[in-house]
mmCIF file of C-alpha atoms in Angstrom:
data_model
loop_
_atom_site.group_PDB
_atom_site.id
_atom_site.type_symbol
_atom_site.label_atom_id
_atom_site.label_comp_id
_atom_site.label_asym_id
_atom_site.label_seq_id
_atom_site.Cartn_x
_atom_site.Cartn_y
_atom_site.Cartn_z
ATOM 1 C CA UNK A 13 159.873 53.135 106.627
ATOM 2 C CA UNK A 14 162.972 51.654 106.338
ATOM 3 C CA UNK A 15 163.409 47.871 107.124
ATOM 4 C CA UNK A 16 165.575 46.677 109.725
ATOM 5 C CA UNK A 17 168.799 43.815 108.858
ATOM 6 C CA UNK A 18 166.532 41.378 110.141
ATOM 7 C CA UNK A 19 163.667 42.157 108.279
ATOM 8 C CA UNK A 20 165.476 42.420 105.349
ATOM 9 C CA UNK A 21 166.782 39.039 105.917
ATOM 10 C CA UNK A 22 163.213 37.857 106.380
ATOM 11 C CA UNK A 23 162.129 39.388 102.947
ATOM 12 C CA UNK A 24 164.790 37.287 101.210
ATOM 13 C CA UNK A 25 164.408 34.486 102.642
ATOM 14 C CA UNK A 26 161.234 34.051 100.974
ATOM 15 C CA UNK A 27 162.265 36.116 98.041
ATOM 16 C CA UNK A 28 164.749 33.096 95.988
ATOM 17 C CA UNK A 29 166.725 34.200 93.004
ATOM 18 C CA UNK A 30 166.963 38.278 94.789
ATOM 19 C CA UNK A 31 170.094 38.802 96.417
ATOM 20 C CA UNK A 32 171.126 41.871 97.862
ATOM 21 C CA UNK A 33 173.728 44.440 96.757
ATOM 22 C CA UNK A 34 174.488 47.423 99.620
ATOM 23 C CA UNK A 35 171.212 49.316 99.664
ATOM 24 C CA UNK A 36 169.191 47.536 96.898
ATOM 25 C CA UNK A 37 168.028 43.913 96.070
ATOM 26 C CA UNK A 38 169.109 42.063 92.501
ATOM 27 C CA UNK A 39 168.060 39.614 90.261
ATOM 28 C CA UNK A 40 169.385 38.252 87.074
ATOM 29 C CA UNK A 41 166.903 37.195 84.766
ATOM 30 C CA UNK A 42 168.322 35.192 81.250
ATOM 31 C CA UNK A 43 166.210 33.881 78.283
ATOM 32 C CA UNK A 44 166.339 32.209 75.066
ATOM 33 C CA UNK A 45 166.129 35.377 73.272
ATOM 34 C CA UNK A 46 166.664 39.017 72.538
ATOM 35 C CA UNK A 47 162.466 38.983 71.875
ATOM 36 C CA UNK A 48 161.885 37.590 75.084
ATOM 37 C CA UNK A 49 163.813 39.788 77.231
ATOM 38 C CA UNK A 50 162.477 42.835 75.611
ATOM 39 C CA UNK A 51 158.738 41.079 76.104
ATOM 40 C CA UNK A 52 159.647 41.009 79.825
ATOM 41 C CA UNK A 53 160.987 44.170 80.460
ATOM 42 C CA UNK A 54 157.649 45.482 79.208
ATOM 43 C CA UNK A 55 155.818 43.230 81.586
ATOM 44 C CA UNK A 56 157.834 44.779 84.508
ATOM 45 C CA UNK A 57 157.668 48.445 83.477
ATOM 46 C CA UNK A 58 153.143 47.809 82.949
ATOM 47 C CA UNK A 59 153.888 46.240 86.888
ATOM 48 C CA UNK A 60 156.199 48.902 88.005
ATOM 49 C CA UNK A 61 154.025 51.718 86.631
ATOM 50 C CA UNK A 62 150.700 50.153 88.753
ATOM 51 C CA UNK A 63 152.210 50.335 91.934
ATOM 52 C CA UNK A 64 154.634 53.684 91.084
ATOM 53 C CA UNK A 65 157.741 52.276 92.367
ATOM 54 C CA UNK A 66 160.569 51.461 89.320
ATOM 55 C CA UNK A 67 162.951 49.674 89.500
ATOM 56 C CA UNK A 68 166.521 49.671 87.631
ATOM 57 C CA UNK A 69 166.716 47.861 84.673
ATOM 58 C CA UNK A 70 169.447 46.956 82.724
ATOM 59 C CA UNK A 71 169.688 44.782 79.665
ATOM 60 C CA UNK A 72 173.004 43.377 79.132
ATOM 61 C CA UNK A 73 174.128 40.756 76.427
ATOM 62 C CA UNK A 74 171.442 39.778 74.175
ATOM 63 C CA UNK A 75 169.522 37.713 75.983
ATOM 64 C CA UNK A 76 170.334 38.990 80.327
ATOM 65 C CA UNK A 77 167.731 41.641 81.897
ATOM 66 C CA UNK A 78 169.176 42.948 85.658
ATOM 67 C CA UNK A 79 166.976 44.463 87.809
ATOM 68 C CA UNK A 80 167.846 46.311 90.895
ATOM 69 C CA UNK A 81 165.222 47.639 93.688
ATOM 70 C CA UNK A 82 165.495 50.296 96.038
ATOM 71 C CA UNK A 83 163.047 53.192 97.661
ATOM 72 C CA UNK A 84 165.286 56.281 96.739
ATOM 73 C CA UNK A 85 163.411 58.316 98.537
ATOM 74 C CA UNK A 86 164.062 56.608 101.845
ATOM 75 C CA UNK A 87 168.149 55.489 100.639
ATOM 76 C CA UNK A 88 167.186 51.757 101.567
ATOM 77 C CA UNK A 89 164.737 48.709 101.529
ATOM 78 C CA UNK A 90 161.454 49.068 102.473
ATOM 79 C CA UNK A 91 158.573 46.460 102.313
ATOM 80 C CA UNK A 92 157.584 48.580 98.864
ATOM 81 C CA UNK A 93 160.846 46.963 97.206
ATOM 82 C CA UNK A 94 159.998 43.112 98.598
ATOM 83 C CA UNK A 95 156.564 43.763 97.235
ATOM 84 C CA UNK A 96 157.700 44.950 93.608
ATOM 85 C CA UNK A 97 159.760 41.870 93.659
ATOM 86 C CA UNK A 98 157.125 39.465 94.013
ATOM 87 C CA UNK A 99 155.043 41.232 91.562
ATOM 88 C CA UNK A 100 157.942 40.646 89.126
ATOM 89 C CA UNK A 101 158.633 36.866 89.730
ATOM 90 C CA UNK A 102 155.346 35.614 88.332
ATOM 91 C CA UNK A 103 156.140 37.798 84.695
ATOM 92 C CA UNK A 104 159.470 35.418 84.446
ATOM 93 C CA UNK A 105 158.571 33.577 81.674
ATOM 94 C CA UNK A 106 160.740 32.285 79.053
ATOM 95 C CA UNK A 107 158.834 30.285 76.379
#
């Protein structure tokens, strides 16, 4: 099910760091290394894989990981993507 503005409004609000972009939500992560981006992007594929929902991931610069969220299958947000982010918020680690 697809969420409604005001849900999706809801879902960020609690959500900090995720903005959204059209049909998907973002977040930049940056860290003090090339090691430690790779270390995370393995963290959220082991996360993404558990629940079977994947999200975009692109590593730009040496040290920047983006990730963007969406339900393809539905061409929106829907409580599946607000649940994958906070799965990924607690893997932000840089040290």
């Amino acid at each position: 099910m697809r969420l409604s503005e005001e849900q999706i409004h809801t879902h960020l609000a609690a959500r900090p760091g995720w903005r959204r972009e059209g049909e998907e939500i973002v977040r930049d992560f940056k860290f003090a290394n090339f090691q430690q981006a790779m270390a995370f992007v393995n963290r959220v594929a082991d996360a993404a894989e558990a629940v079977d929902h994947h999200p975009d991931i692109l590593i730009h610069g040496w040290n920047n990981v983006r990730l963007r969220v969406m339900t393809h299958d539905k061409g929106g947000l829907t409580p599946k993507d607000f649940d994958l982010a906070a799965r990924i918020e607690p893997l932000f680690q840089t040290d």
